[in-house]
mmCIF file of C-alpha atoms and ligand atoms in Angstrom:
data_model
loop_
_atom_site.group_PDB
_atom_site.id
_atom_site.type_symbol
_atom_site.label_atom_id
_atom_site.label_comp_id
_atom_site.label_asym_id
_atom_site.label_seq_id
_atom_site.Cartn_x
_atom_site.Cartn_y
_atom_site.Cartn_z
ATOM 1 C CA UNK A 238 102.528 -7.202 13.819
ATOM 2 C CA UNK A 239 102.876 -3.881 16.729
ATOM 3 C CA UNK A 240 100.737 -1.046 16.048
ATOM 4 C CA UNK A 241 102.593 0.978 13.651
ATOM 5 C CA UNK A 242 100.889 1.817 10.772
ATOM 6 C CA UNK A 243 101.933 -0.956 7.798
ATOM 7 C CA UNK A 244 104.550 0.760 5.430
ATOM 8 C CA UNK A 245 104.720 -2.213 2.465
ATOM 9 C CA UNK A 246 101.770 -3.864 1.065
ATOM 10 C CA UNK A 247 102.017 -7.058 -0.934
ATOM 11 C CA UNK A 248 99.222 -8.595 -3.001
ATOM 12 C CA UNK A 249 98.482 -11.734 -4.953
ATOM 13 C CA UNK A 250 95.555 -13.413 -6.717
ATOM 14 C CA UNK A 251 95.412 -16.993 -6.256
ATOM 15 C CA UNK A 252 93.914 -19.985 -7.064
ATOM 16 C CA UNK A 253 90.971 -20.080 -9.910
ATOM 17 C CA UNK A 254 90.980 -16.486 -11.462
ATOM 18 C CA UNK A 255 87.893 -14.376 -11.248
ATOM 19 C CA UNK A 256 86.566 -11.416 -13.390
ATOM 20 C CA UNK A 257 87.006 -8.254 -11.173
ATOM 21 C CA UNK A 258 90.379 -9.222 -9.885
ATOM 22 C CA UNK A 259 92.116 -6.491 -11.547
ATOM 23 C CA UNK A 260 89.740 -4.006 -10.238
ATOM 24 C CA UNK A 261 90.782 -5.209 -6.653
ATOM 25 C CA UNK A 262 94.401 -5.038 -7.243
ATOM 26 C CA UNK A 263 93.876 -1.235 -8.370
ATOM 27 C CA UNK A 264 91.922 -0.180 -5.657
ATOM 28 C CA UNK A 265 94.333 -2.074 -3.234
ATOM 29 C CA UNK A 266 96.961 -0.253 -4.989
ATOM 30 C CA UNK A 267 96.186 3.026 -5.268
ATOM 31 C CA UNK A 268 94.364 3.551 -1.833
ATOM 32 C CA UNK A 269 97.507 2.124 -0.670
ATOM 33 C CA UNK A 270 99.886 4.377 -1.805
ATOM 34 C CA UNK A 271 97.587 7.322 -0.484
ATOM 35 C CA UNK A 272 98.806 5.838 2.423
ATOM 36 C CA UNK A 273 102.320 6.265 1.893
ATOM 37 C CA UNK A 274 102.640 2.387 1.533
ATOM 38 C CA UNK A 275 104.972 0.940 -0.913
ATOM 39 C CA UNK A 276 103.208 -1.991 -3.080
ATOM 40 C CA UNK A 277 104.529 -4.842 -4.655
ATOM 41 C CA UNK A 278 102.213 -7.397 -6.659
ATOM 42 C CA UNK A 279 103.183 -11.277 -6.836
ATOM 43 C CA UNK A 280 103.148 -13.455 -9.787
ATOM 44 C CA UNK A 281 100.913 -16.453 -10.106
ATOM 45 C CA UNK A 282 99.479 -16.433 -6.430
ATOM 46 C CA UNK A 283 102.287 -17.839 -3.800
ATOM 47 C CA UNK A 284 104.187 -19.028 -6.350
ATOM 48 C CA UNK A 285 105.418 -15.751 -6.570
ATOM 49 C CA UNK A 286 105.977 -14.909 -3.114
ATOM 50 C CA UNK A 287 108.018 -18.483 -2.402
ATOM 51 C CA UNK A 288 110.258 -17.507 -6.077
ATOM 52 C CA UNK A 289 110.395 -13.927 -5.517
ATOM 53 C CA UNK A 290 109.007 -13.385 -8.379
ATOM 54 C CA UNK A 291 107.232 -9.683 -8.076
ATOM 55 C CA UNK A 292 106.589 -6.276 -9.596
ATOM 56 C CA UNK A 293 106.544 -2.672 -7.821
ATOM 57 C CA UNK A 294 103.336 -1.115 -8.427
ATOM 58 C CA UNK A 295 102.587 2.067 -8.413
ATOM 59 C CA UNK A 296 99.767 4.427 -9.907
ATOM 60 C CA UNK A 297 99.780 4.033 -13.434
ATOM 61 C CA UNK A 298 100.994 0.514 -13.315
ATOM 62 C CA UNK A 299 97.433 -0.189 -12.612
ATOM 63 C CA UNK A 300 95.928 2.055 -14.602
ATOM 64 C CA UNK A 301 93.567 0.884 -17.494
ATOM 65 C CA UNK A 302 92.679 -2.065 -15.717
ATOM 66 C CA UNK A 303 89.450 -1.780 -13.807
ATOM 67 C CA UNK A 304 87.381 -3.075 -17.035
ATOM 68 C CA UNK A 305 89.597 -6.218 -18.077
ATOM 69 C CA UNK A 306 89.054 -9.832 -16.979
ATOM 70 C CA UNK A 307 91.678 -12.237 -15.468
ATOM 71 C CA UNK A 308 94.429 -10.552 -13.335
ATOM 72 C CA UNK A 309 97.586 -8.577 -14.701
ATOM 73 C CA UNK A 310 99.516 -10.703 -11.434
ATOM 74 C CA UNK A 311 98.329 -13.964 -12.845
ATOM 75 C CA UNK A 312 96.881 -16.460 -11.041
ATOM 76 C CA UNK A 313 98.349 -20.110 -9.682
ATOM 77 C CA UNK A 314 97.930 -22.834 -7.854
ATOM 78 C CA UNK A 315 101.077 -23.545 -5.568
ATOM 79 C CA UNK A 316 102.359 -26.902 -4.112
ATOM 80 C CA UNK A 317 104.989 -26.075 -2.582
ATOM 81 C CA UNK A 318 102.915 -23.290 -0.228
ATOM 82 C CA UNK A 319 101.091 -26.692 0.803
ATOM 83 C CA UNK A 320 104.049 -27.427 2.746
ATOM 84 C CA UNK A 321 106.027 -25.446 6.046
ATOM 85 C CA UNK A 322 108.231 -25.468 3.872
ATOM 86 C CA UNK A 323 107.128 -23.416 1.833
ATOM 87 C CA UNK A 324 105.200 -21.418 3.566
ATOM 88 C CA UNK A 325 108.253 -20.501 5.829
ATOM 89 C CA UNK A 326 110.291 -20.194 2.475
ATOM 90 C CA UNK A 327 107.469 -17.480 1.853
ATOM 91 C CA UNK A 328 107.392 -15.631 5.270
ATOM 92 C CA UNK A 329 111.102 -15.552 4.963
ATOM 93 C CA UNK A 330 110.583 -13.752 1.142
ATOM 94 C CA UNK A 331 108.281 -11.831 3.022
ATOM 95 C CA UNK A 332 110.500 -10.104 5.647
ATOM 96 C CA UNK A 333 113.224 -9.933 3.355
ATOM 97 C CA UNK A 334 111.347 -7.895 1.344
ATOM 98 C CA UNK A 335 109.924 -5.702 3.969
ATOM 99 C CA UNK A 336 105.943 -6.661 3.458
ATOM 100 C CA UNK A 337 104.098 -5.852 6.629
ATOM 101 C CA UNK A 338 100.787 -6.298 5.101
ATOM 102 C CA UNK A 339 99.801 -9.256 2.444
ATOM 103 C CA UNK A 340 96.570 -9.089 0.481
ATOM 104 C CA UNK A 341 94.957 -12.243 -0.487
ATOM 105 C CA UNK A 342 92.517 -12.036 -3.857
ATOM 106 C CA UNK A 343 91.010 -15.432 -3.962
ATOM 107 C CA UNK A 344 88.395 -18.579 -2.846
ATOM 108 C CA UNK A 345 88.517 -20.468 0.068
ATOM 109 C CA UNK A 346 91.876 -22.263 -0.589
ATOM 110 C CA UNK A 347 93.813 -19.131 -1.030
ATOM 111 C CA UNK A 348 92.367 -17.738 2.179
ATOM 112 C CA UNK A 349 93.063 -21.342 3.629
ATOM 113 C CA UNK A 350 96.487 -20.727 2.513
ATOM 114 C CA UNK A 351 96.626 -17.109 4.376
ATOM 115 C CA UNK A 352 95.573 -18.659 7.572
ATOM 116 C CA UNK A 353 98.234 -21.309 7.321
ATOM 117 C CA UNK A 354 100.706 -18.095 6.713
ATOM 118 C CA UNK A 355 99.783 -17.009 9.881
ATOM 119 C CA UNK A 356 102.381 -19.941 11.604
ATOM 120 C CA UNK A 357 105.049 -18.339 9.704
ATOM 121 C CA UNK A 358 105.039 -14.728 9.350
ATOM 122 C CA UNK A 359 103.840 -12.411 11.769
ATOM 123 C CA UNK A 360 102.469 -9.287 8.815
ATOM 124 C CA UNK A 361 99.330 -8.691 8.665
ATOM 125 C CA UNK A 362 97.041 -10.700 6.449
ATOM 126 C CA UNK A 363 93.825 -9.755 4.721
ATOM 127 C CA UNK A 364 91.773 -11.847 2.381
ATOM 128 C CA UNK A 365 89.287 -10.338 -0.626
ATOM 129 C CA UNK A 366 86.293 -12.882 -1.498
ATOM 130 C CA UNK A 367 87.723 -13.566 -4.910
ATOM 131 C CA UNK A 368 85.770 -16.296 -7.023
ATOM 132 C CA UNK A 369 83.169 -17.026 -9.191
ATOM 133 C CA UNK A 370 81.554 -19.471 -7.142
ATOM 134 C CA UNK A 371 79.777 -16.675 -4.563
ATOM 135 C CA UNK A 372 80.097 -19.704 -1.824
ATOM 136 C CA UNK A 373 82.287 -18.192 0.830
ATOM 137 C CA UNK A 374 80.845 -17.381 4.231
ATOM 138 C CA UNK A 375 81.024 -13.876 5.984
ATOM 139 C CA UNK A 376 79.679 -11.995 2.307
ATOM 140 C CA UNK A 377 76.562 -11.913 0.320
ATOM 141 C CA UNK A 378 78.894 -11.721 -3.280
ATOM 142 C CA UNK A 379 82.127 -12.592 -4.026
ATOM 143 C CA UNK A 380 84.533 -10.494 -6.768
ATOM 144 C CA UNK A 381 83.687 -12.624 -10.247
ATOM 145 C CA UNK A 382 79.895 -13.698 -8.988
ATOM 146 C CA UNK A 383 78.011 -11.154 -11.468
ATOM 147 C CA UNK A 384 79.809 -11.469 -14.374
ATOM 148 C CA UNK A 385 80.056 -15.299 -14.569
ATOM 149 C CA UNK A 386 75.738 -14.947 -14.411
ATOM 150 C CA UNK A 387 76.188 -12.921 -16.639
ATOM 151 C CA UNK A 388 77.969 -14.552 -18.691
ATOM 152 C CA UNK A 389 76.863 -17.700 -18.693
ATOM 153 C CA UNK A 390 73.023 -16.403 -19.707
ATOM 154 C CA UNK A 391 74.334 -14.694 -22.202
ATOM 155 C CA UNK A 392 75.280 -18.171 -23.332
ATOM 156 C CA UNK A 393 72.012 -19.892 -22.406
ATOM 157 C CA UNK A 394 69.845 -17.141 -24.047
ATOM 158 C CA UNK A 395 71.115 -18.536 -27.310
ATOM 159 C CA UNK A 396 70.712 -22.068 -26.211
ATOM 160 C CA UNK A 397 67.132 -21.483 -25.685
ATOM 161 C CA UNK A 398 66.288 -19.862 -28.889
ATOM 162 C CA UNK A 399 67.225 -23.389 -30.729
ATOM 163 C CA UNK A 400 65.600 -25.590 -27.986
ATOM 164 C CA UNK A 401 62.067 -23.263 -28.998
ATOM 165 C CA UNK A 402 63.267 -23.709 -32.629
ATOM 166 C CA UNK A 403 63.948 -27.419 -32.530
ATOM 167 C CA UNK A 404 62.020 -28.586 -29.003
ATOM 168 C CA UNK A 405 64.391 -30.442 -27.676
ATOM 169 C CA UNK A 406 65.500 -30.542 -24.289
ATOM 170 C CA UNK A 407 68.890 -28.786 -23.344
ATOM 171 C CA UNK A 408 70.991 -29.320 -20.121
ATOM 172 C CA UNK A 409 73.241 -26.583 -19.558
ATOM 173 C CA UNK A 410 76.373 -27.360 -17.285
ATOM 174 C CA UNK A 411 77.442 -24.478 -15.026
ATOM 175 C CA UNK A 412 80.265 -23.983 -12.756
ATOM 176 C CA UNK A 413 79.641 -24.717 -9.516
ATOM 177 C CA UNK A 414 81.560 -28.487 -7.736
ATOM 178 C CA UNK A 415 80.719 -27.663 -3.923
ATOM 179 C CA UNK A 416 77.718 -25.047 -4.765
ATOM 180 C CA UNK A 417 74.455 -24.286 -6.798
ATOM 181 C CA UNK A 418 74.574 -20.414 -6.620
ATOM 182 C CA UNK A 419 75.715 -19.796 -10.354
ATOM 183 C CA UNK A 420 73.279 -22.362 -11.006
ATOM 184 C CA UNK A 421 70.674 -20.965 -9.124
ATOM 185 C CA UNK A 422 71.100 -17.626 -10.408
ATOM 186 C CA UNK A 423 71.515 -18.423 -14.070
ATOM 187 C CA UNK A 424 68.361 -20.930 -13.683
ATOM 188 C CA UNK A 425 65.955 -17.905 -12.720
ATOM 189 C CA UNK A 426 67.639 -15.580 -14.775
ATOM 190 C CA UNK A 427 67.115 -17.533 -17.964
ATOM 191 C CA UNK A 428 63.952 -18.873 -16.690
ATOM 192 C CA UNK A 429 64.971 -22.778 -16.703
ATOM 193 C CA UNK A 430 62.285 -25.631 -16.197
ATOM 194 C CA UNK A 431 64.759 -27.556 -14.141
ATOM 195 C CA UNK A 432 67.266 -26.426 -11.974
ATOM 196 C CA UNK A 433 69.666 -28.847 -10.485
ATOM 197 C CA UNK A 434 71.768 -28.174 -7.834
ATOM 198 C CA UNK A 435 74.634 -29.405 -5.524
ATOM 199 C CA UNK A 436 72.834 -29.139 -2.549
ATOM 200 C CA UNK A 437 69.557 -30.931 -3.484
ATOM 201 C CA UNK A 438 69.530 -34.859 -4.448
ATOM 202 C CA UNK A 439 68.386 -35.200 -7.540
ATOM 203 C CA UNK A 440 65.736 -38.160 -8.713
ATOM 204 C CA UNK A 441 65.913 -38.810 -12.299
ATOM 205 C CA UNK A 442 62.715 -40.772 -12.221
ATOM 206 C CA UNK A 443 60.895 -37.298 -10.623
ATOM 207 C CA UNK A 444 62.740 -35.105 -13.248
ATOM 208 C CA UNK A 445 61.587 -36.852 -16.130
ATOM 209 C CA UNK A 446 58.087 -36.952 -14.782
ATOM 210 C CA UNK A 447 58.081 -33.232 -14.558
ATOM 211 C CA UNK A 448 59.236 -33.346 -18.155
ATOM 212 C CA UNK A 449 56.355 -35.080 -19.439
ATOM 213 C CA UNK A 450 53.848 -33.431 -17.683
ATOM 214 C CA UNK A 451 54.985 -30.039 -18.969
ATOM 215 C CA UNK A 452 55.139 -31.369 -21.974
ATOM 216 C CA UNK A 453 51.303 -32.718 -21.327
ATOM 217 C CA UNK A 454 50.151 -28.546 -20.676
ATOM 218 C CA UNK A 455 51.602 -28.232 -24.255
ATOM 219 C CA UNK A 456 55.561 -26.925 -23.547
ATOM 220 C CA UNK A 457 57.784 -27.890 -26.537
ATOM 221 C CA UNK A 458 61.277 -27.105 -24.801
ATOM 222 C CA UNK A 459 62.647 -27.688 -21.658
ATOM 223 C CA UNK A 460 65.748 -26.030 -20.522
ATOM 224 C CA UNK A 461 67.809 -27.775 -17.382
ATOM 225 C CA UNK A 462 70.592 -25.919 -15.689
ATOM 226 C CA UNK A 463 72.713 -28.582 -13.506
ATOM 227 C CA UNK A 464 75.407 -27.096 -11.243
ATOM 228 C CA UNK A 465 79.108 -29.187 -11.856
ATOM 229 C CA UNK A 466 78.926 -30.742 -8.631
ATOM 230 C CA UNK A 467 75.719 -32.807 -9.292
ATOM 231 C CA UNK A 468 77.632 -34.652 -12.321
ATOM 232 C CA UNK A 469 80.415 -34.798 -10.140
ATOM 233 C CA UNK A 470 78.837 -36.385 -7.205
ATOM 234 C CA UNK A 471 76.830 -38.649 -9.993
ATOM 235 C CA UNK A 472 73.171 -39.239 -10.657
ATOM 236 C CA UNK A 473 71.681 -42.756 -10.232
ATOM 237 C CA UNK A 474 70.451 -44.044 -13.661
ATOM 238 C CA UNK A 475 66.627 -44.906 -13.846
ATOM 239 C CA UNK A 476 67.248 -48.477 -14.146
ATOM 240 C CA UNK A 477 69.406 -48.251 -10.508
ATOM 241 C CA UNK A 478 72.508 -49.976 -12.166
ATOM 242 C CA UNK A 479 74.854 -47.206 -12.774
ATOM 243 C CA UNK A 480 75.712 -43.382 -11.448
ATOM 244 C CA UNK A 481 75.904 -40.850 -14.092
ATOM 245 C CA UNK A 482 78.826 -38.725 -14.230
ATOM 246 C CA UNK A 483 78.455 -36.560 -17.222
ATOM 247 C CA UNK A 484 76.454 -34.238 -18.752
ATOM 248 C CA UNK A 485 76.062 -35.865 -21.883
ATOM 249 C CA UNK A 486 75.227 -39.011 -20.536
ATOM 250 C CA UNK A 487 72.450 -37.612 -18.432
ATOM 251 C CA UNK A 488 70.547 -35.875 -21.234
ATOM 252 C CA UNK A 489 70.976 -39.734 -22.817
ATOM 253 C CA UNK A 490 69.328 -41.301 -20.328
ATOM 254 C CA UNK A 491 66.386 -38.187 -20.326
ATOM 255 C CA UNK A 492 65.949 -39.037 -24.093
ATOM 256 C CA UNK A 493 66.092 -42.985 -23.571
ATOM 257 C CA UNK A 494 62.730 -42.064 -21.555
ATOM 258 C CA UNK A 495 60.910 -39.198 -22.854
ATOM 259 C CA UNK A 496 62.089 -39.931 -26.492
ATOM 260 C CA UNK A 497 62.995 -36.028 -26.662
ATOM 261 C CA UNK A 498 65.987 -34.913 -28.631
ATOM 262 C CA UNK A 499 68.075 -33.993 -25.242
ATOM 263 C CA UNK A 500 71.421 -32.168 -25.780
ATOM 264 C CA UNK A 501 73.946 -31.062 -23.417
ATOM 265 C CA UNK A 502 76.217 -28.300 -23.698
ATOM 266 C CA UNK A 503 79.274 -27.716 -20.991
ATOM 267 C CA UNK A 504 80.077 -23.851 -20.349
ATOM 268 C CA UNK A 505 82.940 -24.634 -18.804
ATOM 269 C CA UNK A 506 85.675 -21.484 -18.445
ATOM 270 C CA UNK A 507 84.041 -19.097 -21.022
ATOM 271 C CA UNK A 508 82.446 -18.552 -17.541
ATOM 272 C CA UNK A 509 85.343 -17.552 -16.013
ATOM 273 C CA UNK A 510 86.299 -14.850 -18.572
ATOM 274 C CA UNK A 511 85.204 -11.559 -19.976
ATOM 275 C CA UNK A 512 84.808 -7.864 -18.772
ATOM 276 C CA UNK A 513 83.973 -7.747 -15.325
ATOM 277 C CA UNK A 514 80.389 -6.734 -14.780
ATOM 278 C CA UNK A 515 79.134 -3.883 -13.647
ATOM 279 C CA UNK A 516 78.501 -5.269 -9.841
ATOM 280 C CA UNK A 517 81.604 -7.227 -9.731
ATOM 281 C CA UNK A 518 83.501 -3.910 -10.783
ATOM 282 C CA UNK A 519 82.490 -2.290 -7.951
ATOM 283 C CA UNK A 520 82.661 -4.497 -5.435
ATOM 284 C CA UNK A 521 86.208 -4.804 -5.711
ATOM 285 C CA UNK A 522 87.105 -1.542 -5.684
ATOM 286 C CA UNK A 523 84.874 -1.102 -2.591
ATOM 287 C CA UNK A 524 86.540 -3.944 -1.272
ATOM 288 C CA UNK A 525 90.206 -3.061 -2.228
ATOM 289 C CA UNK A 526 89.635 0.116 -0.820
ATOM 290 C CA UNK A 527 88.191 -0.834 2.422
ATOM 291 C CA UNK A 528 90.899 -3.663 3.000
ATOM 292 C CA UNK A 529 93.657 -1.225 2.906
ATOM 293 C CA UNK A 530 91.641 0.783 5.830
ATOM 294 C CA UNK A 531 91.076 -2.192 8.074
ATOM 295 C CA UNK A 532 94.707 -2.953 7.362
ATOM 296 C CA UNK A 533 95.606 0.645 8.523
ATOM 297 C CA UNK A 534 93.585 -0.043 12.015
ATOM 298 C CA UNK A 535 95.136 -2.986 12.755
ATOM 299 C CA UNK A 536 93.330 -5.782 11.384
ATOM 300 C CA UNK A 537 94.557 -9.249 10.553
ATOM 301 C CA UNK A 538 93.441 -13.315 10.266
ATOM 302 C CA UNK A 539 90.343 -11.634 8.403
ATOM 303 C CA UNK A 540 88.474 -11.384 4.954
ATOM 304 C CA UNK A 541 86.408 -8.274 3.990
ATOM 305 C CA UNK A 542 83.307 -8.531 2.816
ATOM 306 C CA UNK A 543 79.713 -7.242 2.542
ATOM 307 C CA UNK A 544 76.656 -8.146 4.324
ATOM 308 C CA UNK A 545 73.212 -6.299 3.529
ATOM 309 C CA UNK A 546 75.229 -3.663 1.596
ATOM 310 C CA UNK A 547 77.420 -2.546 5.054
ATOM 311 C CA UNK A 548 80.892 -3.395 4.517
ATOM 312 C CA UNK A 549 82.258 -5.869 7.266
ATOM 313 C CA UNK A 550 85.307 -8.126 8.181
ATOM 314 C CA UNK A 551 84.692 -11.945 9.247
ATOM 315 C CA UNK A 552 87.619 -14.493 10.916
ATOM 316 C CA UNK A 553 89.331 -16.167 7.754
ATOM 317 C CA UNK A 554 88.435 -19.327 9.419
ATOM 318 C CA UNK A 555 85.095 -18.454 9.224
ATOM 319 C CA UNK A 556 84.750 -18.365 5.419
ATOM 320 C CA UNK A 557 85.053 -22.133 5.030
ATOM 321 C CA UNK A 558 83.854 -22.957 8.416
ATOM 322 C CA UNK A 559 80.693 -21.756 8.097
ATOM 323 C CA UNK A 560 78.315 -22.565 5.376
ATOM 324 C CA UNK A 561 76.909 -20.301 3.222
ATOM 325 C CA UNK A 562 73.573 -21.046 1.982
ATOM 326 C CA UNK A 563 71.549 -20.888 -1.205
ATOM 327 C CA UNK A 564 68.626 -17.807 -0.759
ATOM 328 C CA UNK A 565 65.712 -20.094 0.084
ATOM 329 C CA UNK A 566 63.339 -17.916 -1.647
ATOM 330 C CA UNK A 567 64.876 -17.998 -4.727
ATOM 331 C CA UNK A 568 64.685 -21.838 -3.649
ATOM 332 C CA UNK A 569 61.148 -21.797 -3.279
ATOM 333 C CA UNK A 570 59.855 -19.380 -6.659
ATOM 334 C CA UNK A 571 62.170 -21.586 -9.213
ATOM 335 C CA UNK A 572 59.736 -23.861 -10.457
ATOM 336 C CA UNK A 573 56.703 -21.656 -9.917
ATOM 337 C CA UNK A 574 58.388 -18.958 -12.268
ATOM 338 C CA UNK A 575 59.128 -22.129 -14.861
HETATM 339 P P1 LIG B 329 90.400 -21.110 -4.723
HETATM 340 O O1 LIG B 329 91.708 -20.116 -3.713
HETATM 341 O O2 LIG B 329 90.240 -20.317 -5.774
HETATM 342 O O3 LIG B 329 89.887 -22.251 -3.766
HETATM 343 P P2 LIG B 329 92.741 -23.845 -4.681
HETATM 344 O O4 LIG B 329 92.100 -23.633 -3.583
HETATM 345 O O5 LIG B 329 93.532 -24.045 -5.625
HETATM 346 O O6 LIG B 329 92.537 -22.266 -5.082
HETATM 347 O O7 LIG B 329 93.828 -23.096 -3.688
HETATM 348 C C1 LIG B 329 94.644 -21.791 -3.812
HETATM 349 C C2 LIG B 329 96.293 -22.482 -4.035
HETATM 350 O O8 LIG B 329 95.727 -21.690 -1.778
HETATM 351 C C3 LIG B 329 96.776 -23.328 -3.742
HETATM 352 O O9 LIG B 329 97.337 -23.763 -4.679
HETATM 353 C C4 LIG B 329 97.381 -23.411 -2.063
HETATM 354 O O10 LIG B 329 98.505 -23.111 -3.287
HETATM 355 C C5 LIG B 329 96.738 -22.524 -1.364
HETATM 356 N N1 LIG B 329 96.297 -23.337 -0.149
HETATM 357 C C6 LIG B 329 94.970 -23.793 -0.622
HETATM 358 N N2 LIG B 329 94.894 -24.780 0.502
HETATM 359 C C7 LIG B 329 95.745 -24.785 1.460
HETATM 360 C C8 LIG B 329 96.423 -24.992 2.997
HETATM 361 N N3 LIG B 329 95.179 -25.589 3.666
HETATM 362 N N4 LIG B 329 97.250 -24.716 3.241
HETATM 363 C C9 LIG B 329 98.484 -23.981 2.369
HETATM 364 N N5 LIG B 329 98.264 -23.292 1.059
HETATM 365 C C10 LIG B 329 96.485 -23.593 0.777
#
């Protein structure tokens, strides 16, 4: 890009969808239009660019979507874009359409894709953090995280009722393969007795010891929040003979040792759905507008984010090469509160 202002914007939502993506599409579109840019939305992430599957967006096309979950542009994973040939094709199509700035709303994979496109295309590339996992460095929060927390909490509150009634142990598996942001937030929010995180090794014997202690102190039910990354990586069984890769098996193992009725609930994809929570709508709207502003200033190869209440940009590469850490204070107080 020369120093000229961009005249045509492209938008994609890519990878795992997240509530609030629509609010981001709307904000980018409306602010870009105000600055006399034309806007196109590509369908299904990078697939839409590779296959020239897109729609022209005007003010009306993004009306009445700020409150809707999912994404009007759909999302997808695009294998072809993983190859240099696929990215060449995408670059060629972007040139053909006259797009000079591309906004990529997605998680770390989508942002890696944006960075990889830089070798093929000389337009501006701006990322927006769109993932329920909250695992991108360079921003305190990602679009979709707050809604995922709320959705999981509402479900877990119901599980807590039945756990109390039947004096059971419940393991609730939440999303988070690599990072425990959802599990920790949810664990604090629902007052879980235990939170198992991919960032911390799980010692089953110690865990069972703590359950038995709290039982001795009069607690009759127990809620354990498990990040999916914990079972994905595996937990060693009590006799150290097998690695458990499944929350239901983990519950059985706990039952075997404690004699307490133990069940597993896997929340799964409900965590991606639903109308975006207030904070996700606000985050997505502000980052959408800000993304256009930084593009007008000539930024490229960056993700927009928010740090300590201030909007900022961070080089795309840093979003996955730097580590995004869990809140140490929340980690410290979790067991104190339970
Ligand atoms: P998320 O953005 O939610 O992390 P994925 O990891 O599935 O989701 O990535 C979404 C898409 O981004 C992939 O299907 C692919 O098209 C593109 N992508 C991911 N990683 C790369 C990469 N290293 N190079 C090029 N494209 C990539």
